[in-house]
Amino acid sequence: MRIGMRIALAASAIALAIGAAHAEEKTLKIGTEGAYPPFNNLTSDGKLEGFDIDIAKALCDEMKVKCEFVTQDWDGIIPALQAGKFDAIVASMSITPERMKKVDFTNKYYNTPPAIAAPKDTDIKGVTKEDLAGKTIGVQGSTTHFNYSEQTYTDSTIKPYPTAQEYQLDLANGRLDAVNDDIVVVQQWLDSPEGACCKLVGLIKPVEEIHGKGAGIAVRKGDDELREKLNAAITAIRENGKYKEINDKYFKFDVYGG
Amino acid sequence: MSSAVQNSEVVDRPPPQARGWPRERVVGNALVAIWALFGLGLLLFLIRAWDPELFAKYAPLYLHGIGVTLSLVAISIVLGAILSLPIAYARMSRNSVLRALSYAYVYFFRGTPLLAQTFLIYYGFGSFRPFLETIGLWTFFREAWYCAILAFSLNTAAYQAEILRGAIESVPRGQWESAASLGLSKFLTLRKIILPQALIVALRPYGNEIILMIKGSAIVAIITVYDLMGETRRAYSRTFDFQTYIWAALIYLSMVETLRHGVEWIERRITRHLKR
């Protein structure tokens, strides 16, 4: 009797789950990090905001689908996509050859150069290997910037951090001599009160093998239908002015790049 | 009298086990078979995914990570053990101030996550740089490695103090009293009578604590100390290959397993006199 009850319960739970999955078919789940302002971050009351988020919403409107956001730590964001926790990653992910082995990318939706920032009283004069020799550089782990720093600044100590917030804290605290990240992220922080300690040292010329072709939207390998739809939507919002509207909300220049 | 002996013989020898296939045995065998299949699948996966290039590139990094993990745990456990002595003493003290202070310490460090403690010590103290500089402690707090050692030692000291206190209190009071009646000093009683018995009780919990530390140390990469888990994440972020995590799991497993056997061996040796 008891076993019969349990089987009945399990069966109804499965039926419910299938029903729910069926109902959700129309919603597109989008994975993002939520710790990378101004592209994607959580506000103090827990809402997602930023360039990536607005772009994703505009693309969803364009494709006429309902979208739902899922926040996920950066390190696990590709496995989570592969495991089906969401269907697309809109999280400023650079299109690199390494990542393309595991996921498919849409065309880029923006492309900005990386930069180096340091405390205001720094003696670092440029962004070359020699300029940063002997220095400690902070960078977010598992990113193109981390790979670039490790391969380029071989005479420096590279410290990998879980998110941008932690290396910013450590640069302000004086544990780091410099940090390396996307110019937009660096600039946004320097303009905020927390970034008052530090200044921009210079821009790094992107290397395509490391930095890739700009940020794209990642989808599961072989999900060509979604990828094509997203590509069409990116082109559409570029043309109908929606992209420019979002761009101007966050930046003073065009982040789409050449 | 002879009947009593016969009775005890009956009690000593349990009835022969019933063979055959009762339900428990079927279920047990099935579960073992599932686990064996799982292990075999894992082995097959690792053989199929074997990539000499990956191994050549990341094996040295993994070795480095193992070294970091082991030295971090070893140093923290030793420092924690030293620190746990006064804490355990204070916990058992008659002085209520000492007792309250040590209780608060243990309460805090056992009641909050190690992750939060590590984070607080590294980033929290980091924001008091001017103050730390004036008292000359900044050189210490500047290094992530020292912060990690500090956080881990403080944490494990709380647990070890409780293990020690529990073990000492597990020895019956009568032992103290009989030692006192023989005119032995308190310290001598502790050293020669109480501790040898208490440490037998404490051995297993100590072993568990080291095992917990080995696994708990996997969080240290958040403050940029690259231990085995940090190196694994780095390797994964380069290759997106799941076997990096499987290797890390196997390495952790073998570290823990070695330790477990070590503890068992020690226990067999120090409980010889209790065996019949």
Coordinates of C-alpha atoms in Angstrom, one line a residue:
Chain A
M1 CA 0.0 0.0 0.0
R2 CA 2.7 2.4 1.1
I3 CA 4.9 1.5 -1.9
G4 CA 1.8 2.0 -4.2
M5 CA 1.3 5.5 -2.7
R6 CA 4.9 6.4 -3.3
I7 CA 4.8 5.2 -6.9
A8 CA 1.7 7.2 -7.4
L9 CA 3.3 10.3 -5.9
A10 CA 6.4 9.9 -8.0
A11 CA 4.4 9.4 -11.1
S12 CA 2.4 12.6 -10.4
A13 CA 5.6 14.5 -9.7
I14 CA 7.0 13.4 -13.1
A15 CA 3.8 14.3 -14.8
L16 CA 3.9 17.7 -13.2
A17 CA 7.5 18.3 -14.2
I18 CA 6.8 17.3 -17.8
G19 CA 3.8 19.6 -17.8
A20 CA 5.9 22.4 -16.5
A21 CA 8.6 21.8 -19.0
H22 CA 6.0 21.8 -21.7
A23 CA 4.6 25.2 -20.5
E24 CA 8.0 26.7 -20.5
E25 CA 8.8 25.8 -24.0
K26 CA 8.1 29.3 -25.2
T27 CA 10.5 31.0 -22.8
L28 CA 14.1 31.4 -23.7
K29 CA 16.4 31.0 -20.7
I30 CA 19.4 33.4 -20.7
G31 CA 22.5 32.8 -18.5
T32 CA 24.5 35.8 -17.3
E33 CA 27.1 36.4 -14.6
G34 CA 25.6 39.4 -12.8
A35 CA 29.0 40.7 -11.5
Y36 CA 30.5 42.6 -14.4
P37 CA 29.2 46.2 -14.4
P38 CA 28.3 48.0 -16.5
F39 CA 27.6 45.0 -18.7
N40 CA 25.7 42.8 -16.3
N41 CA 25.3 43.2 -12.6
L42 CA 22.8 42.8 -9.8
T43 CA 21.4 45.9 -8.2
S44 CA 21.2 46.2 -4.4
D45 CA 17.6 44.9 -4.6
G46 CA 18.7 41.9 -6.6
K47 CA 17.6 42.9 -10.1
L48 CA 19.8 42.4 -13.1
E49 CA 20.8 45.4 -15.1
G50 CA 23.4 46.5 -17.6
F51 CA 24.2 46.6 -21.3
D52 CA 24.1 42.8 -21.8
I53 CA 20.8 42.6 -20.1
D54 CA 19.2 45.4 -22.1
I55 CA 20.6 43.9 -25.3
A56 CA 19.2 40.5 -24.4
K57 CA 15.8 42.0 -23.7
A58 CA 15.9 43.9 -27.0
L59 CA 16.8 40.7 -28.9
C60 CA 14.0 38.8 -27.1
D61 CA 11.5 41.5 -28.2
E62 CA 12.8 41.2 -31.7
M63 CA 12.5 37.4 -31.8
K64 CA 9.1 37.7 -30.0
V65 CA 9.9 35.2 -27.3
K66 CA 9.6 35.5 -23.5
C67 CA 13.0 35.6 -21.8
E68 CA 14.0 34.6 -18.3
F69 CA 17.4 35.4 -16.8
V70 CA 19.5 33.0 -14.8
T71 CA 22.6 34.2 -12.9
Q72 CA 25.5 31.8 -12.8
D73 CA 29.2 32.1 -11.6
W74 CA 31.6 32.8 -14.4
D75 CA 33.7 29.7 -14.0
G76 CA 30.7 27.4 -14.4
I77 CA 28.8 29.3 -17.1
I78 CA 29.7 27.1 -20.1
P79 CA 29.1 23.8 -18.3
A80 CA 25.7 25.2 -17.1
L81 CA 24.8 26.0 -20.7
Q82 CA 25.8 22.5 -21.8
A83 CA 23.8 21.0 -19.0
G84 CA 20.8 22.8 -20.2
K85 CA 20.3 25.2 -17.3
F86 CA 19.8 27.9 -19.9
D87 CA 19.9 28.2 -23.7
A88 CA 22.1 31.2 -24.4
I89 CA 24.8 33.1 -22.6
V90 CA 24.7 36.9 -22.8
A91 CA 27.5 37.8 -20.5
S92 CA 30.1 39.7 -22.5
M93 CA 31.7 36.4 -23.5
S94 CA 34.5 36.9 -25.9
I95 CA 34.4 34.7 -29.0
T96 CA 37.7 32.7 -28.7
P97 CA 38.9 29.6 -30.5
E98 CA 39.1 27.7 -27.2
R99 CA 35.5 28.4 -26.3
M100 CA 34.3 27.7 -29.9
K101 CA 35.4 24.0 -29.4
K102 CA 32.7 23.7 -26.7
V103 CA 29.9 26.1 -27.7
D104 CA 28.7 28.0 -30.8
F105 CA 28.7 31.8 -31.0
T106 CA 26.6 34.3 -32.7
N107 CA 28.2 37.3 -34.4
K108 CA 29.7 39.8 -32.0
Y109 CA 27.4 42.3 -30.4
Y110 CA 30.2 44.5 -29.1
N111 CA 34.0 44.7 -29.2
T112 CA 36.0 46.9 -26.9
P113 CA 39.7 46.9 -26.1
P114 CA 41.3 45.7 -22.9
A115 CA 43.1 48.2 -20.6
I116 CA 45.5 48.5 -17.6
A117 CA 44.7 50.5 -14.5
A118 CA 46.9 51.3 -11.5
P119 CA 47.0 53.4 -8.4
K120 CA 47.3 57.2 -9.0
D121 CA 50.9 57.4 -7.6
T122 CA 52.1 54.4 -9.8
D123 CA 55.4 54.4 -11.5
I124 CA 54.0 52.2 -14.3
K125 CA 54.3 54.1 -17.6
G126 CA 52.8 51.8 -20.2
V127 CA 51.2 48.5 -20.9
T128 CA 54.2 46.5 -22.3
K129 CA 55.9 43.5 -20.7
E130 CA 58.8 45.7 -19.6
D131 CA 56.6 48.4 -18.1
L132 CA 55.0 45.8 -15.8
A133 CA 58.0 43.7 -15.0
G134 CA 58.2 42.8 -11.3
K135 CA 54.7 44.0 -10.7
T136 CA 51.7 42.2 -9.3
I137 CA 48.7 42.2 -11.7
G138 CA 45.2 41.3 -10.7
V139 CA 42.7 39.9 -13.2
Q140 CA 39.5 37.9 -13.2
G141 CA 40.3 34.2 -13.6
S142 CA 39.1 32.1 -16.6
T143 CA 38.9 35.2 -18.8
T144 CA 40.7 36.3 -22.0
H145 CA 42.4 39.0 -19.9
F146 CA 43.8 36.3 -17.6
N147 CA 45.1 34.3 -20.5
Y148 CA 46.6 37.5 -22.1
S149 CA 48.2 38.5 -18.8
E150 CA 49.7 35.1 -18.2
Q151 CA 51.1 34.9 -21.7
T152 CA 52.3 38.5 -22.1
Y153 CA 53.5 39.6 -18.6
T154 CA 55.8 36.7 -17.9
D155 CA 58.0 38.8 -15.7
S156 CA 55.1 39.8 -13.4
T157 CA 53.0 38.0 -10.8
I158 CA 49.5 37.3 -12.1
K159 CA 46.8 36.9 -9.5
P160 CA 43.5 35.5 -10.6
Y161 CA 40.3 36.6 -8.8
P162 CA 36.8 35.1 -8.9
T163 CA 35.1 38.4 -10.0
A164 CA 36.1 41.9 -11.0
Q165 CA 34.9 43.3 -7.6
E166 CA 37.6 41.4 -5.7
Y167 CA 40.6 42.6 -7.8
Q168 CA 39.2 46.1 -7.6
L169 CA 39.1 45.8 -3.8
D170 CA 42.7 44.5 -3.7
L171 CA 44.0 47.2 -6.1
A172 CA 42.4 49.9 -3.8
N173 CA 43.8 48.0 -0.7
G174 CA 47.3 48.1 -2.2
R175 CA 47.9 44.4 -2.7
L176 CA 48.1 44.9 -6.4
D177 CA 50.2 47.1 -8.6
A178 CA 47.9 47.0 -11.6
V179 CA 44.8 45.3 -13.0
N180 CA 43.9 44.2 -16.5
D181 CA 40.3 44.1 -17.8
D182 CA 38.0 45.4 -20.5
I183 CA 38.3 49.2 -20.8
V184 CA 34.6 49.7 -20.2
V185 CA 34.6 47.8 -17.0
V186 CA 37.8 49.5 -15.8
Q187 CA 36.5 53.0 -16.8
Q188 CA 33.2 52.5 -15.0
W189 CA 35.0 51.5 -11.8
L190 CA 37.5 54.4 -12.1
D191 CA 34.6 56.8 -12.5
S192 CA 32.8 55.5 -9.3
P193 CA 33.8 56.6 -5.8
E194 CA 35.4 53.2 -5.1
G195 CA 37.8 53.7 -8.0
A196 CA 39.0 57.1 -6.8
C197 CA 42.3 55.5 -5.8
C198 CA 43.4 54.6 -9.3
K199 CA 43.8 55.7 -12.8
L200 CA 43.9 54.4 -16.4
V201 CA 47.5 53.5 -17.5
G202 CA 46.6 52.7 -21.1
L203 CA 44.8 50.5 -23.6
I204 CA 46.1 47.1 -24.8
K205 CA 46.0 46.3 -28.5
P206 CA 43.7 43.2 -28.7
V207 CA 45.3 40.0 -30.0
E208 CA 42.7 38.0 -31.9
E209 CA 44.0 34.5 -30.9
I210 CA 43.6 35.4 -27.3
H211 CA 41.0 38.1 -27.1
G212 CA 38.8 36.8 -29.9
K213 CA 36.5 38.7 -32.2
G214 CA 34.6 40.6 -29.6
A215 CA 31.7 39.5 -27.3
G216 CA 29.1 37.1 -28.8
I217 CA 26.2 35.1 -27.5
A218 CA 27.0 31.5 -26.8
V219 CA 24.6 28.7 -27.6
R220 CA 24.9 25.0 -27.3
K221 CA 26.8 23.3 -30.1
G222 CA 24.5 22.6 -33.0
D223 CA 21.7 24.8 -31.8
D224 CA 21.8 26.5 -35.2
E225 CA 18.1 27.6 -35.2
L226 CA 18.6 29.7 -32.1
R227 CA 21.9 31.0 -33.3
E228 CA 20.5 32.1 -36.6
K229 CA 17.5 33.8 -34.9
L230 CA 19.8 35.6 -32.6
N231 CA 22.1 36.8 -35.5
A232 CA 19.1 38.1 -37.4
A233 CA 17.9 39.9 -34.2
I234 CA 21.3 41.5 -33.6
T235 CA 21.3 42.8 -37.2
A236 CA 17.8 44.0 -36.8
I237 CA 18.4 46.0 -33.6
R238 CA 21.6 47.4 -35.1
E239 CA 19.5 48.7 -38.0
N240 CA 16.3 49.9 -36.3
G241 CA 18.2 52.1 -33.8
K242 CA 17.4 50.0 -30.7
Y243 CA 21.1 49.1 -30.3
K244 CA 22.1 52.7 -30.5
E245 CA 19.5 53.6 -27.9
I246 CA 20.9 51.1 -25.4
N247 CA 24.5 51.9 -26.3
D248 CA 23.9 55.6 -25.6
K249 CA 22.3 54.8 -22.3
Y250 CA 25.5 53.3 -21.0
F251 CA 28.4 54.7 -23.1
K252 CA 29.6 57.9 -24.7
F253 CA 31.1 56.0 -27.7
D254 CA 30.0 53.2 -29.9
V255 CA 31.0 49.9 -28.3
Y256 CA 30.2 47.8 -31.4
G257 CA 33.7 48.4 -32.7
G258 CA 35.0 48.2 -36.2
Chain B
M1 CA 28.7 -24.0 38.0
S2 CA 29.2 -26.2 35.0
S3 CA 25.8 -25.1 33.7
A4 CA 27.0 -21.5 33.9
V5 CA 30.0 -22.3 31.8
Q6 CA 27.8 -24.1 29.3
N7 CA 25.5 -21.0 29.2
S8 CA 28.4 -18.7 28.5
E9 CA 29.5 -20.9 25.7
V10 CA 26.0 -20.7 24.2
V11 CA 26.1 -16.9 24.4
D12 CA 29.7 -16.6 23.0
R13 CA 29.0 -18.6 19.8
P14 CA 26.2 -17.0 17.8
P15 CA 24.0 -19.3 15.6
P16 CA 25.4 -19.9 12.1
Q17 CA 24.4 -17.3 9.6
A18 CA 21.4 -18.2 7.5
R19 CA 22.5 -18.4 3.8
G20 CA 20.3 -18.2 0.8
W21 CA 19.1 -15.0 -0.8
P22 CA 17.0 -13.0 1.6
R23 CA 15.8 -9.6 0.3
E24 CA 18.5 -7.6 2.0
R25 CA 21.2 -9.6 0.4
V26 CA 19.7 -9.2 -3.1
V27 CA 19.4 -5.4 -2.6
G28 CA 22.9 -5.2 -1.2
N29 CA 24.4 -7.1 -4.1
A30 CA 22.5 -5.0 -6.6
L31 CA 23.7 -1.8 -5.0
V32 CA 27.3 -3.0 -5.1
A33 CA 26.9 -4.0 -8.7
I34 CA 25.6 -0.5 -9.5
W35 CA 28.6 1.1 -7.8
A36 CA 31.0 -1.3 -9.6
L37 CA 29.4 -0.4 -12.9
F38 CA 29.8 3.3 -12.1
G39 CA 33.4 2.8 -11.2
L40 CA 34.0 0.9 -14.4
G41 CA 32.3 3.6 -16.4
L42 CA 34.5 6.2 -14.8
L43 CA 37.6 4.1 -15.6
L44 CA 36.5 3.7 -19.2
F45 CA 35.8 7.4 -19.6
L46 CA 39.3 8.3 -18.3
I47 CA 40.9 5.8 -20.6
R48 CA 38.9 7.1 -23.6
A49 CA 39.5 10.7 -22.6
W50 CA 43.2 10.2 -22.0
D51 CA 45.1 13.0 -23.6
P52 CA 48.9 13.0 -23.3
E53 CA 49.2 16.6 -24.3
L54 CA 46.7 17.7 -21.6
F55 CA 48.6 15.5 -19.1
A56 CA 52.0 17.0 -20.0
K57 CA 50.7 20.5 -19.7
Y58 CA 48.7 20.3 -16.5
A59 CA 50.2 17.5 -14.5
P60 CA 53.0 19.8 -13.1
L61 CA 50.4 22.4 -12.3
Y62 CA 48.3 19.8 -10.4
L63 CA 51.4 18.7 -8.5
H64 CA 52.0 22.2 -7.5
G65 CA 48.4 22.5 -6.4
I66 CA 48.7 19.3 -4.3
G67 CA 51.8 20.8 -2.7
V68 CA 49.9 24.0 -1.9
T69 CA 46.9 22.1 -0.5
L70 CA 49.0 19.8 1.6
S71 CA 51.3 22.4 3.1
L72 CA 48.4 24.7 3.8
V73 CA 46.5 22.0 5.6
A74 CA 49.6 20.7 7.4
I75 CA 50.7 24.1 8.7
S76 CA 47.2 25.1 9.7
I77 CA 46.5 21.8 11.5
V78 CA 49.8 22.2 13.5
L79 CA 49.2 25.8 14.4
G80 CA 45.6 25.0 15.2
A81 CA 46.7 22.2 17.5
I82 CA 49.0 24.5 19.4
L83 CA 46.3 27.2 19.6
S84 CA 43.7 24.7 20.7
L85 CA 45.6 23.9 23.9
P86 CA 44.9 27.2 25.7
I87 CA 41.4 27.3 24.3
A88 CA 40.5 23.8 25.5
Y89 CA 42.1 24.7 28.9
A90 CA 40.0 27.9 29.1
R91 CA 36.8 25.9 28.1
M92 CA 37.3 23.6 31.1
S93 CA 38.5 26.4 33.4
R94 CA 36.7 27.3 36.7
N95 CA 37.2 31.0 35.8
S96 CA 33.9 32.1 34.2
V97 CA 35.5 34.9 32.2
L98 CA 38.0 32.5 30.5
R99 CA 35.1 30.1 30.0
A100 CA 32.9 32.7 28.3
L101 CA 35.7 34.0 26.1
S102 CA 36.7 30.6 24.8
Y103 CA 33.1 29.6 24.4
A104 CA 32.5 32.7 22.3
Y105 CA 35.6 31.9 20.2
V106 CA 34.5 28.3 19.5
Y107 CA 30.9 29.4 18.9
F108 CA 32.0 31.9 16.3
F109 CA 34.4 29.8 14.4
R110 CA 32.3 26.7 14.4
G111 CA 29.1 28.6 13.6
T112 CA 30.2 30.5 10.5
P113 CA 31.4 29.1 7.2
L114 CA 35.2 28.9 6.6
L115 CA 34.6 30.7 3.3
A116 CA 33.2 33.7 5.1
Q117 CA 36.1 33.7 7.6
T118 CA 38.7 33.5 4.9
F119 CA 37.0 36.2 3.0
L120 CA 36.7 38.5 6.0
I121 CA 40.3 38.1 7.0
Y122 CA 41.6 38.7 3.5
Y123 CA 39.4 41.4 2.1
G124 CA 38.1 42.7 5.4
F125 CA 41.4 43.4 7.0
G126 CA 42.7 44.6 3.6
S127 CA 40.5 47.7 3.9
F128 CA 42.2 48.7 7.1
R129 CA 45.5 49.1 5.4
P130 CA 46.6 52.4 7.0
F131 CA 45.9 51.1 10.5
L132 CA 47.7 47.8 9.8
E133 CA 50.6 49.7 8.4
T134 CA 51.0 51.8 11.5
I135 CA 51.1 48.8 13.7
G136 CA 53.4 47.0 11.3
L137 CA 51.1 44.1 10.4
W138 CA 50.5 45.0 6.8
T139 CA 53.4 42.9 5.4
F140 CA 51.6 39.9 7.0
F141 CA 48.1 40.7 5.8
R142 CA 49.3 41.7 2.3
E143 CA 50.1 38.1 1.4
A144 CA 47.1 35.9 0.6
W145 CA 49.1 32.9 1.8
Y146 CA 49.5 34.2 5.3
C147 CA 45.8 35.3 5.4
A148 CA 44.8 31.7 4.4
I149 CA 47.0 30.1 7.0
L150 CA 45.6 32.5 9.7
A151 CA 42.0 31.8 8.7
F152 CA 42.4 28.1 8.5
S153 CA 44.4 27.9 11.8
L154 CA 41.8 29.9 13.7
N155 CA 39.1 27.8 12.3
T156 CA 40.6 24.4 13.0
A157 CA 41.8 25.5 16.5
A158 CA 38.1 25.9 17.5
Y159 CA 37.3 22.4 16.3
Q160 CA 40.4 20.9 17.8
A161 CA 39.8 22.5 21.1
E162 CA 36.4 20.9 21.3
I163 CA 37.8 17.5 20.3
L164 CA 40.4 17.8 23.0
R165 CA 38.0 19.0 25.6
G166 CA 35.5 16.2 24.8
A167 CA 38.2 13.6 24.9
I168 CA 39.6 14.8 28.3
E169 CA 36.1 14.9 29.8
S170 CA 35.4 11.4 28.5
V171 CA 37.9 10.0 31.0
P172 CA 35.9 9.3 34.2
R173 CA 36.4 11.6 37.1
G174 CA 37.4 8.7 39.3
Q175 CA 40.7 8.6 37.5
W176 CA 41.5 12.1 38.6
E177 CA 40.4 11.3 42.1
S178 CA 42.4 8.1 42.4
A179 CA 45.5 9.8 41.1
A180 CA 45.0 12.6 43.6
S181 CA 44.6 10.0 46.4
L182 CA 48.1 8.6 45.4
G183 CA 49.5 12.1 45.8
L184 CA 50.2 12.7 42.0
S185 CA 50.2 16.3 40.9
K186 CA 47.5 17.6 38.6
F187 CA 49.9 18.0 35.7
L188 CA 51.4 14.6 36.1
T189 CA 48.0 13.1 36.3
L190 CA 47.0 14.8 33.0
R191 CA 50.2 13.8 31.2
K192 CA 50.6 10.2 32.4
I193 CA 47.0 9.1 33.1
I194 CA 44.4 11.3 31.5
L195 CA 45.9 12.2 28.1
P196 CA 47.0 8.7 27.1
Q197 CA 43.4 7.6 27.5
A198 CA 41.9 10.8 26.0
L199 CA 44.0 10.7 22.9
I200 CA 42.6 7.3 22.0
V201 CA 39.2 8.8 22.0
A202 CA 40.4 11.9 20.2
L203 CA 42.2 10.1 17.4
R204 CA 39.2 9.5 15.1
P205 CA 37.8 13.1 15.5
Y206 CA 41.3 14.4 14.8
G207 CA 41.5 12.3 11.6
N208 CA 38.1 13.6 10.6
E209 CA 39.2 17.1 11.2
I210 CA 42.2 16.8 9.0
I211 CA 40.0 15.2 6.3
L212 CA 37.6 18.1 6.6
M213 CA 40.4 20.6 6.3
I214 CA 41.8 19.0 3.2
K215 CA 38.4 19.3 1.6
G216 CA 37.6 22.6 3.1
S217 CA 40.8 24.1 1.8
A218 CA 39.4 23.9 -1.7
I219 CA 37.8 27.3 -1.2
V220 CA 41.2 29.1 -0.8
A221 CA 41.3 30.0 -4.5
I222 CA 38.9 32.9 -3.8
I223 CA 41.7 34.8 -2.2
T224 CA 44.1 34.0 -5.1
V225 CA 46.0 31.1 -3.5
Y226 CA 46.0 28.4 -6.2
D227 CA 45.6 25.1 -4.5
L228 CA 44.6 21.8 -6.2
M229 CA 41.1 23.1 -6.7
G230 CA 42.3 26.4 -8.1
E231 CA 44.6 24.7 -10.5
T232 CA 41.8 22.4 -11.6
R233 CA 39.5 25.3 -12.3
R234 CA 42.3 27.0 -14.3
A235 CA 42.8 23.8 -16.3
Y236 CA 39.1 23.5 -16.8
S237 CA 38.7 27.1 -18.0
R238 CA 41.4 26.5 -20.6
T239 CA 40.2 23.1 -21.9
F240 CA 36.5 22.9 -20.9
D241 CA 37.2 19.2 -20.4
F242 CA 35.4 17.6 -17.5
Q243 CA 38.2 15.1 -16.8
T244 CA 40.1 17.9 -15.1
Y245 CA 37.5 17.8 -12.3
I246 CA 37.5 14.0 -12.2
W247 CA 41.3 13.9 -11.8
A248 CA 41.0 16.5 -8.9
A249 CA 38.3 14.3 -7.3
L250 CA 40.5 11.2 -7.6
I251 CA 43.4 13.1 -6.1
Y252 CA 41.4 14.4 -3.2
L253 CA 40.0 10.9 -2.7
S254 CA 43.4 9.3 -2.6
M255 CA 44.7 11.9 -0.1
V256 CA 41.7 11.3 2.2
E257 CA 42.0 7.5 1.8
T258 CA 45.7 7.5 2.7
L259 CA 44.9 9.6 5.7
R260 CA 42.1 7.3 6.8
H261 CA 44.3 4.2 6.6
G262 CA 47.0 6.1 8.5
V263 CA 44.6 6.9 11.3
E264 CA 43.4 3.3 11.3
W265 CA 46.9 2.0 11.6
I266 CA 47.7 4.3 14.5
E267 CA 44.5 3.3 16.2
R268 CA 45.4 -0.4 15.9
R269 CA 48.7 0.3 17.4
I270 CA 47.6 2.4 20.4
T271 CA 44.7 0.2 21.3
R272 CA 46.7 -3.0 21.4
H273 CA 46.4 -3.2 25.2
L274 CA 42.6 -3.1 24.9
K275 CA 42.4 -6.1 22.6
R276 CA 41.5 -9.5 24.0

